[in-house]
Amino acid sequence: GSSTQSFMLTVTASFPVFTLSRSNQTVAQGSAAGFTVNSTGGPITSFSISPSAPAKMSFDTSTGELSGSPSLVKSVSIYTVTATNASGKATRQFRLTVNPAIPAFSLSVSSATVVVGDAVGFTVDTTVGSVSRYFVSPRLPFGLMFNRRTGALSGVARSVQLATTYTVTGVGLGGSSTQSFVLTVNPALPVLSLSRYSQTVVKGFAAGFTVKLTGGAATFAISPIPAGMSFNTSTGTLSGNPSVVQSETILTVTATNW
């Protein structure tokens, strides 16, 4: 005769085994961070991370990848990554340190060419990290003010100067960075008036005018100059006794201080 017995066999997946592409990382605030996963055991059905991923970073529960750019400064934090399948779980740890970012900022303008009496200024836009104080070098000319808290420059140019480069330095917990500002201040445009704007005289009699100037020192020129008369290029005075009869003629007087 014969008899039988039953045998039930169940084969489950191997336990999950995996490694992280890195187990420790130190980055600056706002810089890329994270890791990928290499699975060497049984198929992994899902991943989890604890505590949750840092602000501005994301964790993929299908692949186990952590990616992004952490936005908050933190001392070393330990994250536990868990891989799960039907047979069990496996864990790995990842240590992440986020230091303050080296601050980066831009100026609303990088150069300005103005004349005496014009307003001058710029503002600051911080693009990375944080700045606690700003400094400028060399010393600003009279009439201009610099705000060390905001980095803003404002005021009115009071004196002539050649192109000068000013270095603006922003200092924060993560370090410092600089931007340059070039300022050129030209003399104010000369404004002149004549003691008279028209004159009719007899040949050989005295004629001419004097000049009143505002806007700083200047040199003068005239075109044309009548025969028998002289023009002073330092004072702008026209004087003399015209020696040639002429119909009405327009004389152009130019003051220059550039």
PDB file of C-alpha atoms in Angstrom:
ATOM      1  CA  GLY A   1       0.000   0.000   0.000  1.00  0.00           C
ATOM      2  CA  SER A   2       1.071   3.716   0.141  1.00  0.00           C
ATOM      3  CA  SER A   3       0.615   6.829   2.218  1.00  0.00           C
ATOM      4  CA  THR A   4       1.214  10.565   1.613  1.00  0.00           C
ATOM      5  CA  GLN A   5       2.238  13.673   3.472  1.00  0.00           C
ATOM      6  CA  SER A   6       2.194  17.293   2.346  1.00  0.00           C
ATOM      7  CA  PHE A   7       5.099  19.761   2.419  1.00  0.00           C
ATOM      8  CA  MET A   8       4.518  23.479   1.927  1.00  0.00           C
ATOM      9  CA  LEU A   9       7.477  25.599   0.759  1.00  0.00           C
ATOM     10  CA  THR A  10       7.416  29.397   0.738  1.00  0.00           C
ATOM     11  CA  VAL A  11      10.392  31.342  -0.661  1.00  0.00           C
ATOM     12  CA  THR A  12      10.484  34.997   0.318  1.00  0.00           C
ATOM     13  CA  ALA A  13      12.704  37.765  -0.952  1.00  0.00           C
ATOM     14  CA  SER A  14      16.088  38.281   0.644  1.00  0.00           C
ATOM     15  CA  PHE A  15      16.328  40.821   3.388  1.00  0.00           C
ATOM     16  CA  PRO A  16      17.009  44.329   2.126  1.00  0.00           C
ATOM     17  CA  VAL A  17      20.640  45.356   2.094  1.00  0.00           C
ATOM     18  CA  PHE A  18      21.747  48.787   0.904  1.00  0.00           C
ATOM     19  CA  THR A  19      24.390  51.496   1.189  1.00  0.00           C
ATOM     20  CA  LEU A  20      24.246  55.270   0.857  1.00  0.00           C
ATOM     21  CA  SER A  21      26.448  57.126  -1.615  1.00  0.00           C
ATOM     22  CA  ARG A  22      27.646  59.117   1.387  1.00  0.00           C
ATOM     23  CA  SER A  23      27.018  58.843   5.100  1.00  0.00           C
ATOM     24  CA  ASN A  24      28.248  62.269   6.180  1.00  0.00           C
ATOM     25  CA  GLN A  25      28.088  65.708   4.555  1.00  0.00           C
ATOM     26  CA  THR A  26      28.801  69.308   5.524  1.00  0.00           C
ATOM     27  CA  VAL A  27      27.488  72.047   3.239  1.00  0.00           C
ATOM     28  CA  ALA A  28      26.783  75.763   3.285  1.00  0.00           C
ATOM     29  CA  GLN A  29      23.213  76.956   3.612  1.00  0.00           C
ATOM     30  CA  GLY A  30      21.589  76.949   0.166  1.00  0.00           C
ATOM     31  CA  SER A  31      24.112  74.520  -1.371  1.00  0.00           C
ATOM     32  CA  ALA A  32      23.181  71.135  -2.873  1.00  0.00           C
ATOM     33  CA  ALA A  33      23.214  68.161  -0.513  1.00  0.00           C
ATOM     34  CA  GLY A  34      21.926  64.585  -0.308  1.00  0.00           C
ATOM     35  CA  PHE A  35      22.669  60.998  -1.286  1.00  0.00           C
ATOM     36  CA  THR A  36      21.599  58.120  -3.510  1.00  0.00           C
ATOM     37  CA  VAL A  37      21.044  54.447  -2.613  1.00  0.00           C
ATOM     38  CA  ASN A  38      22.742  51.295  -3.846  1.00  0.00           C
ATOM     39  CA  SER A  39      20.701  48.145  -3.107  1.00  0.00           C
ATOM     40  CA  THR A  40      22.682  44.888  -2.812  1.00  0.00           C
ATOM     41  CA  GLY A  41      20.076  42.648  -1.159  1.00  0.00           C
ATOM     42  CA  GLY A  42      16.491  41.703  -1.903  1.00  0.00           C
ATOM     43  CA  PRO A  43      14.186  44.042  -3.839  1.00  0.00           C
ATOM     44  CA  ILE A  44      13.201  47.019  -1.729  1.00  0.00           C
ATOM     45  CA  THR A  45       9.562  48.025  -1.829  1.00  0.00           C
ATOM     46  CA  SER A  46       9.835  51.358  -0.029  1.00  0.00           C
ATOM     47  CA  PHE A  47      12.123  53.750   1.811  1.00  0.00           C
ATOM     48  CA  SER A  48      11.522  56.138   4.671  1.00  0.00           C
ATOM     49  CA  ILE A  49      13.595  58.751   6.483  1.00  0.00           C
ATOM     50  CA  SER A  50      13.432  59.988  10.072  1.00  0.00           C
ATOM     51  CA  PRO A  51      13.313  62.753  11.045  1.00  0.00           C
ATOM     52  CA  SER A  52      11.728  64.209   7.913  1.00  0.00           C
ATOM     53  CA  ALA A  53      13.912  65.717   5.217  1.00  0.00           C
ATOM     54  CA  PRO A  54      15.335  69.207   5.968  1.00  0.00           C
ATOM     55  CA  ALA A  55      13.565  72.306   4.666  1.00  0.00           C
ATOM     56  CA  LYS A  56      14.036  72.720   0.888  1.00  0.00           C
ATOM     57  CA  MET A  57      15.094  69.062   0.518  1.00  0.00           C
ATOM     58  CA  SER A  58      13.010  66.107  -0.680  1.00  0.00           C
ATOM     59  CA  PHE A  59      13.160  62.377  -0.033  1.00  0.00           C
ATOM     60  CA  ASP A  60      12.024  59.865  -2.663  1.00  0.00           C
ATOM     61  CA  THR A  61      10.301  56.915  -0.955  1.00  0.00           C
ATOM     62  CA  SER A  62      10.670  54.780  -4.104  1.00  0.00           C
ATOM     63  CA  THR A  63      14.397  55.247  -4.701  1.00  0.00           C
ATOM     64  CA  GLY A  64      15.609  56.361  -1.268  1.00  0.00           C
ATOM     65  CA  GLU A  65      17.292  59.433  -2.760  1.00  0.00           C
ATOM     66  CA  LEU A  66      17.627  62.624  -0.719  1.00  0.00           C
ATOM     67  CA  SER A  67      18.164  65.808  -2.734  1.00  0.00           C
ATOM     68  CA  GLY A  68      17.840  69.579  -2.563  1.00  0.00           C
ATOM     69  CA  SER A  69      19.520  72.581  -0.972  1.00  0.00           C
ATOM     70  CA  PRO A  70      18.945  72.945   2.791  1.00  0.00           C
ATOM     71  CA  SER A  71      17.790  76.460   3.648  1.00  0.00           C
ATOM     72  CA  LEU A  72      18.227  76.409   7.435  1.00  0.00           C
ATOM     73  CA  VAL A  73      21.492  76.467   9.364  1.00  0.00           C
ATOM     74  CA  LYS A  74      21.826  73.397  11.592  1.00  0.00           C
ATOM     75  CA  SER A  75      24.501  71.684  13.611  1.00  0.00           C
ATOM     76  CA  VAL A  76      25.019  68.008  12.798  1.00  0.00           C
ATOM     77  CA  SER A  77      21.700  66.162  12.404  1.00  0.00           C
ATOM     78  CA  ILE A  78      21.420  62.386  12.140  1.00  0.00           C
ATOM     79  CA  TYR A  79      18.844  60.969   9.715  1.00  0.00           C
ATOM     80  CA  THR A  80      17.873  57.285   9.736  1.00  0.00           C
ATOM     81  CA  VAL A  81      17.010  55.801   6.341  1.00  0.00           C
ATOM     82  CA  THR A  82      14.933  52.600   6.430  1.00  0.00           C
ATOM     83  CA  ALA A  83      14.492  50.172   3.524  1.00  0.00           C
ATOM     84  CA  THR A  84      11.569  47.731   3.706  1.00  0.00           C
ATOM     85  CA  ASN A  85      10.496  44.596   1.840  1.00  0.00           C
ATOM     86  CA  ALA A  86       8.401  41.533   2.657  1.00  0.00           C
ATOM     87  CA  SER A  87      11.238  39.905   4.574  1.00  0.00           C
ATOM     88  CA  GLY A  88      12.146  42.781   6.839  1.00  0.00           C
ATOM     89  CA  LYS A  89      13.895  46.074   7.203  1.00  0.00           C
ATOM     90  CA  ALA A  90      17.388  47.509   7.075  1.00  0.00           C
ATOM     91  CA  THR A  91      18.635  50.925   8.159  1.00  0.00           C
ATOM     92  CA  ARG A  92      21.495  53.312   7.451  1.00  0.00           C
ATOM     93  CA  GLN A  93      22.362  56.668   8.978  1.00  0.00           C
ATOM     94  CA  PHE A  94      23.213  59.964   7.288  1.00  0.00           C
ATOM     95  CA  ARG A  95      24.784  62.900   9.127  1.00  0.00           C
ATOM     96  CA  LEU A  96      24.208  66.389   7.719  1.00  0.00           C
ATOM     97  CA  THR A  97      25.705  69.687   8.916  1.00  0.00           C
ATOM     98  CA  VAL A  98      24.501  72.965   7.398  1.00  0.00           C
ATOM     99  CA  ASN A  99      26.766  75.954   8.008  1.00  0.00           C
ATOM    100  CA  PRO A 100      25.869  79.605   7.357  1.00  0.00           C
ATOM    101  CA  ALA A 101      26.316  80.489   3.700  1.00  0.00           C
ATOM    102  CA  ILE A 102      28.956  82.958   2.594  1.00  0.00           C
ATOM    103  CA  PRO A 103      26.769  85.992   1.924  1.00  0.00           C
ATOM    104  CA  ALA A 104      26.315  87.197  -1.633  1.00  0.00           C
ATOM    105  CA  PHE A 105      24.770  90.512  -2.589  1.00  0.00           C
ATOM    106  CA  SER A 106      24.435  92.883  -5.515  1.00  0.00           C
ATOM    107  CA  LEU A 107      24.283  96.662  -5.846  1.00  0.00           C
ATOM    108  CA  SER A 108      21.407  98.351  -7.654  1.00  0.00           C
ATOM    109  CA  VAL A 109      24.033 100.218  -9.728  1.00  0.00           C
ATOM    110  CA  SER A 110      27.741  99.483 -10.107  1.00  0.00           C
ATOM    111  CA  SER A 111      28.839 102.911 -11.368  1.00  0.00           C
ATOM    112  CA  ALA A 112      27.636 106.491 -11.623  1.00  0.00           C
ATOM    113  CA  THR A 113      28.873 109.579 -13.439  1.00  0.00           C
ATOM    114  CA  VAL A 114      27.295 112.769 -12.112  1.00  0.00           C
ATOM    115  CA  VAL A 115      27.978 116.475 -11.829  1.00  0.00           C
ATOM    116  CA  VAL A 116      28.432 118.440  -8.626  1.00  0.00           C
ATOM    117  CA  GLY A 117      25.027 118.898  -7.014  1.00  0.00           C
ATOM    118  CA  ASP A 118      23.521 115.662  -8.365  1.00  0.00           C
ATOM    119  CA  ALA A 119      22.100 112.937  -6.134  1.00  0.00           C
ATOM    120  CA  VAL A 120      24.148 109.734  -5.833  1.00  0.00           C
ATOM    121  CA  GLY A 121      23.178 106.384  -4.389  1.00  0.00           C
ATOM    122  CA  PHE A 122      22.549 102.665  -4.563  1.00  0.00           C
ATOM    123  CA  THR A 123      20.713  99.981  -2.637  1.00  0.00           C
ATOM    124  CA  VAL A 124      21.717  96.410  -1.834  1.00  0.00           C
ATOM    125  CA  ASP A 125      19.968  93.137  -2.644  1.00  0.00           C
ATOM    126  CA  THR A 126      21.183  90.131  -0.637  1.00  0.00           C
ATOM    127  CA  THR A 127      20.916  87.010  -2.804  1.00  0.00           C
ATOM    128  CA  VAL A 128      22.539  84.326  -0.601  1.00  0.00           C
ATOM    129  CA  GLY A 129      22.859  84.012   3.157  1.00  0.00           C
ATOM    130  CA  SER A 130      22.501  86.970   5.472  1.00  0.00           C
ATOM    131  CA  VAL A 131      24.591  90.091   6.039  1.00  0.00           C
ATOM    132  CA  SER A 132      24.812  91.652   9.497  1.00  0.00           C
ATOM    133  CA  ARG A 133      26.990  94.662   8.606  1.00  0.00           C
ATOM    134  CA  TYR A 134      28.264  96.474   5.539  1.00  0.00           C
ATOM    135  CA  PHE A 135      31.436  98.521   5.159  1.00  0.00           C
ATOM    136  CA  VAL A 136      32.759 100.781   2.395  1.00  0.00           C
ATOM    137  CA  SER A 137      36.333 101.728   1.523  1.00  0.00           C
ATOM    138  CA  PRO A 138      37.919 104.197   0.865  1.00  0.00           C
ATOM    139  CA  ARG A 139      36.200 106.919   2.850  1.00  0.00           C
ATOM    140  CA  LEU A 140      33.299 108.540   1.007  1.00  0.00           C
ATOM    141  CA  PRO A 141      33.538 112.197  -0.072  1.00  0.00           C
ATOM    142  CA  PHE A 142      31.684 114.955   1.745  1.00  0.00           C
ATOM    143  CA  GLY A 143      27.963 114.888   1.012  1.00  0.00           C
ATOM    144  CA  LEU A 144      27.570 111.107   0.767  1.00  0.00           C
ATOM    145  CA  MET A 145      26.329 108.785   3.533  1.00  0.00           C
ATOM    146  CA  PHE A 146      26.626 105.004   3.892  1.00  0.00           C
ATOM    147  CA  ASN A 147      24.221 102.892   5.965  1.00  0.00           C
ATOM    148  CA  ARG A 148      26.146 100.044   7.591  1.00  0.00           C
ATOM    149  CA  ARG A 149      22.974  98.141   8.420  1.00  0.00           C
ATOM    150  CA  THR A 150      21.395  98.175   4.945  1.00  0.00           C
ATOM    151  CA  GLY A 151      24.436  98.843   2.754  1.00  0.00           C
ATOM    152  CA  ALA A 152      22.649 101.743   1.025  1.00  0.00           C
ATOM    153  CA  LEU A 153      24.545 104.778  -0.256  1.00  0.00           C
ATOM    154  CA  SER A 154      22.804 108.147  -0.514  1.00  0.00           C
ATOM    155  CA  GLY A 155      23.526 111.845  -0.678  1.00  0.00           C
ATOM    156  CA  VAL A 156      24.588 114.615  -3.015  1.00  0.00           C
ATOM    157  CA  ALA A 157      27.967 114.966  -4.734  1.00  0.00           C
ATOM    158  CA  ARG A 158      29.579 118.140  -3.383  1.00  0.00           C
ATOM    159  CA  SER A 159      33.015 118.106  -4.993  1.00  0.00           C
ATOM    160  CA  VAL A 160      34.658 117.146  -8.263  1.00  0.00           C
ATOM    161  CA  GLN A 161      36.540 113.840  -8.339  1.00  0.00           C
ATOM    162  CA  LEU A 162      38.033 111.521 -10.911  1.00  0.00           C
ATOM    163  CA  ALA A 163      36.669 107.997 -11.295  1.00  0.00           C
ATOM    164  CA  THR A 164      37.100 106.339  -7.888  1.00  0.00           C
ATOM    165  CA  THR A 165      36.373 102.703  -7.051  1.00  0.00           C
ATOM    166  CA  TYR A 166      34.690 102.034  -3.712  1.00  0.00           C
ATOM    167  CA  THR A 167      34.653  98.507  -2.285  1.00  0.00           C
ATOM    168  CA  VAL A 168      31.496  97.518  -0.426  1.00  0.00           C
ATOM    169  CA  THR A 169      31.972  94.556   1.933  1.00  0.00           C
ATOM    170  CA  GLY A 170      29.093  92.548   3.406  1.00  0.00           C
ATOM    171  CA  VAL A 171      29.880  90.503   6.527  1.00  0.00           C
ATOM    172  CA  GLY A 172      27.744  87.643   7.881  1.00  0.00           C
ATOM    173  CA  LEU A 173      28.103  84.486   9.960  1.00  0.00           C
ATOM    174  CA  GLY A 174      29.296  82.544   6.913  1.00  0.00           C
ATOM    175  CA  GLY A 175      32.031  84.997   5.950  1.00  0.00           C
ATOM    176  CA  SER A 176      32.184  88.063   3.727  1.00  0.00           C
ATOM    177  CA  SER A 177      31.900  89.114   0.104  1.00  0.00           C
ATOM    178  CA  THR A 178      32.454  92.326  -1.823  1.00  0.00           C
ATOM    179  CA  GLN A 179      31.064  94.434  -4.640  1.00  0.00           C
ATOM    180  CA  SER A 180      32.546  97.490  -6.358  1.00  0.00           C
ATOM    181  CA  PHE A 181      31.032 100.892  -7.106  1.00  0.00           C
ATOM    182  CA  VAL A 182      32.766 103.441  -9.357  1.00  0.00           C
ATOM    183  CA  LEU A 183      31.907 107.114  -8.881  1.00  0.00           C
ATOM    184  CA  THR A 184      32.905 109.988 -11.136  1.00  0.00           C
ATOM    185  CA  VAL A 185      31.905 113.551 -10.256  1.00  0.00           C
ATOM    186  CA  ASN A 186      32.325 116.178 -12.970  1.00  0.00           C
ATOM    187  CA  PRO A 187      32.032 119.937 -12.490  1.00  0.00           C
ATOM    188  CA  ALA A 188      28.542 121.335 -12.605  1.00  0.00           C
ATOM    189  CA  LEU A 189      27.555 122.656 -16.027  1.00  0.00           C
ATOM    190  CA  PRO A 190      28.445 126.345 -16.314  1.00  0.00           C
ATOM    191  CA  VAL A 191      25.559 128.802 -16.563  1.00  0.00           C
ATOM    192  CA  LEU A 192      26.388 132.239 -17.918  1.00  0.00           C
ATOM    193  CA  SER A 193      24.572 135.488 -18.524  1.00  0.00           C
ATOM    194  CA  LEU A 194      25.750 138.567 -20.469  1.00  0.00           C
ATOM    195  CA  SER A 195      25.571 142.135 -19.270  1.00  0.00           C
ATOM    196  CA  ARG A 196      23.771 142.886 -22.567  1.00  0.00           C
ATOM    197  CA  TYR A 197      22.450 140.719 -25.376  1.00  0.00           C
ATOM    198  CA  SER A 198      22.358 143.270 -28.196  1.00  0.00           C
ATOM    199  CA  GLN A 199      24.064 146.554 -29.032  1.00  0.00           C
ATOM    200  CA  THR A 200      24.103 149.017 -31.903  1.00  0.00           C
ATOM    201  CA  VAL A 201      27.092 151.393 -32.100  1.00  0.00           C
ATOM    202  CA  VAL A 202      28.833 153.680 -34.545  1.00  0.00           C
ATOM    203  CA  LYS A 203      32.053 152.381 -36.058  1.00  0.00           C
ATOM    204  CA  GLY A 204      34.965 153.270 -33.812  1.00  0.00           C
ATOM    205  CA  PHE A 205      32.909 153.658 -30.654  1.00  0.00           C
ATOM    206  CA  ALA A 206      33.229 151.371 -27.641  1.00  0.00           C
ATOM    207  CA  ALA A 207      31.128 148.214 -27.555  1.00  0.00           C
ATOM    208  CA  GLY A 208      31.030 144.877 -25.763  1.00  0.00           C
ATOM    209  CA  PHE A 209      29.772 143.062 -22.668  1.00  0.00           C
ATOM    210  CA  THR A 210      30.810 141.360 -19.472  1.00  0.00           C
ATOM    211  CA  VAL A 211      29.850 137.884 -18.221  1.00  0.00           C
ATOM    212  CA  LYS A 212      28.275 136.606 -15.007  1.00  0.00           C
ATOM    213  CA  LEU A 213      29.016 132.927 -14.438  1.00  0.00           C
ATOM    214  CA  THR A 214      27.477 130.368 -12.084  1.00  0.00           C
ATOM    215  CA  GLY A 215      28.460 126.712 -11.857  1.00  0.00           C
ATOM    216  CA  GLY A 216      32.170 127.018 -11.195  1.00  0.00           C
ATOM    217  CA  ALA A 217      35.215 128.333 -13.035  1.00  0.00           C
ATOM    218  CA  ALA A 218      35.302 128.077 -16.806  1.00  0.00           C
ATOM    219  CA  THR A 219      37.156 129.164 -19.894  1.00  0.00           C
ATOM    220  CA  PHE A 220      35.388 131.175 -22.566  1.00  0.00           C
ATOM    221  CA  ALA A 221      35.350 131.302 -26.333  1.00  0.00           C
ATOM    222  CA  ILE A 222      33.535 133.517 -28.847  1.00  0.00           C
ATOM    223  CA  SER A 223      32.723 133.170 -32.517  1.00  0.00           C
ATOM    224  CA  PRO A 224      33.072 135.288 -34.570  1.00  0.00           C
ATOM    225  CA  ILE A 225      34.967 138.231 -33.057  1.00  0.00           C
ATOM    226  CA  PRO A 226      34.487 141.606 -34.722  1.00  0.00           C
ATOM    227  CA  ALA A 227      37.500 143.471 -36.126  1.00  0.00           C
ATOM    228  CA  GLY A 228      38.885 146.013 -33.683  1.00  0.00           C
ATOM    229  CA  MET A 229      37.591 144.163 -30.612  1.00  0.00           C
ATOM    230  CA  SER A 230      39.208 141.749 -28.160  1.00  0.00           C
ATOM    231  CA  PHE A 231      37.830 138.859 -26.124  1.00  0.00           C
ATOM    232  CA  ASN A 232      39.188 137.693 -22.755  1.00  0.00           C
ATOM    233  CA  THR A 233      39.033 133.881 -22.577  1.00  0.00           C
ATOM    234  CA  SER A 234      39.440 133.957 -18.776  1.00  0.00           C
ATOM    235  CA  THR A 235      36.674 136.445 -17.944  1.00  0.00           C
ATOM    236  CA  GLY A 236      34.472 136.245 -21.043  1.00  0.00           C
ATOM    237  CA  THR A 237      34.588 140.011 -21.506  1.00  0.00           C
ATOM    238  CA  LEU A 238      34.262 141.446 -25.009  1.00  0.00           C
ATOM    239  CA  SER A 239      35.662 144.984 -25.387  1.00  0.00           C
ATOM    240  CA  GLY A 240      37.011 147.405 -27.952  1.00  0.00           C
ATOM    241  CA  ASN A 241      35.889 149.652 -30.778  1.00  0.00           C
ATOM    242  CA  PRO A 242      34.555 147.826 -33.847  1.00  0.00           C
ATOM    243  CA  SER A 243      36.436 149.066 -36.904  1.00  0.00           C
ATOM    244  CA  VAL A 244      34.341 147.597 -39.695  1.00  0.00           C
ATOM    245  CA  VAL A 245      30.743 148.390 -40.521  1.00  0.00           C
ATOM    246  CA  GLN A 246      28.595 145.279 -40.367  1.00  0.00           C
ATOM    247  CA  SER A 247      24.946 144.363 -40.344  1.00  0.00           C
ATOM    248  CA  GLU A 248      23.432 142.588 -37.362  1.00  0.00           C
ATOM    249  CA  THR A 249      25.704 139.666 -36.482  1.00  0.00           C
ATOM    250  CA  ILE A 250      25.125 136.979 -33.860  1.00  0.00           C
ATOM    251  CA  LEU A 251      28.149 136.271 -31.673  1.00  0.00           C
ATOM    252  CA  THR A 252      28.160 132.938 -29.792  1.00  0.00           C
ATOM    253  CA  VAL A 253      29.842 132.826 -26.388  1.00  0.00           C
ATOM    254  CA  THR A 254      30.736 129.404 -24.959  1.00  0.00           C
ATOM    255  CA  ALA A 255      31.779 128.623 -21.364  1.00  0.00           C
ATOM    256  CA  THR A 256      33.530 125.284 -20.749  1.00  0.00           C
ATOM    257  CA  ASN A 257      34.597 123.677 -17.461  1.00  0.00           C
ATOM    258  CA  TRP A 258      35.190 120.012 -18.432  1.00  0.00           C
TER     259      TRP A 258
END
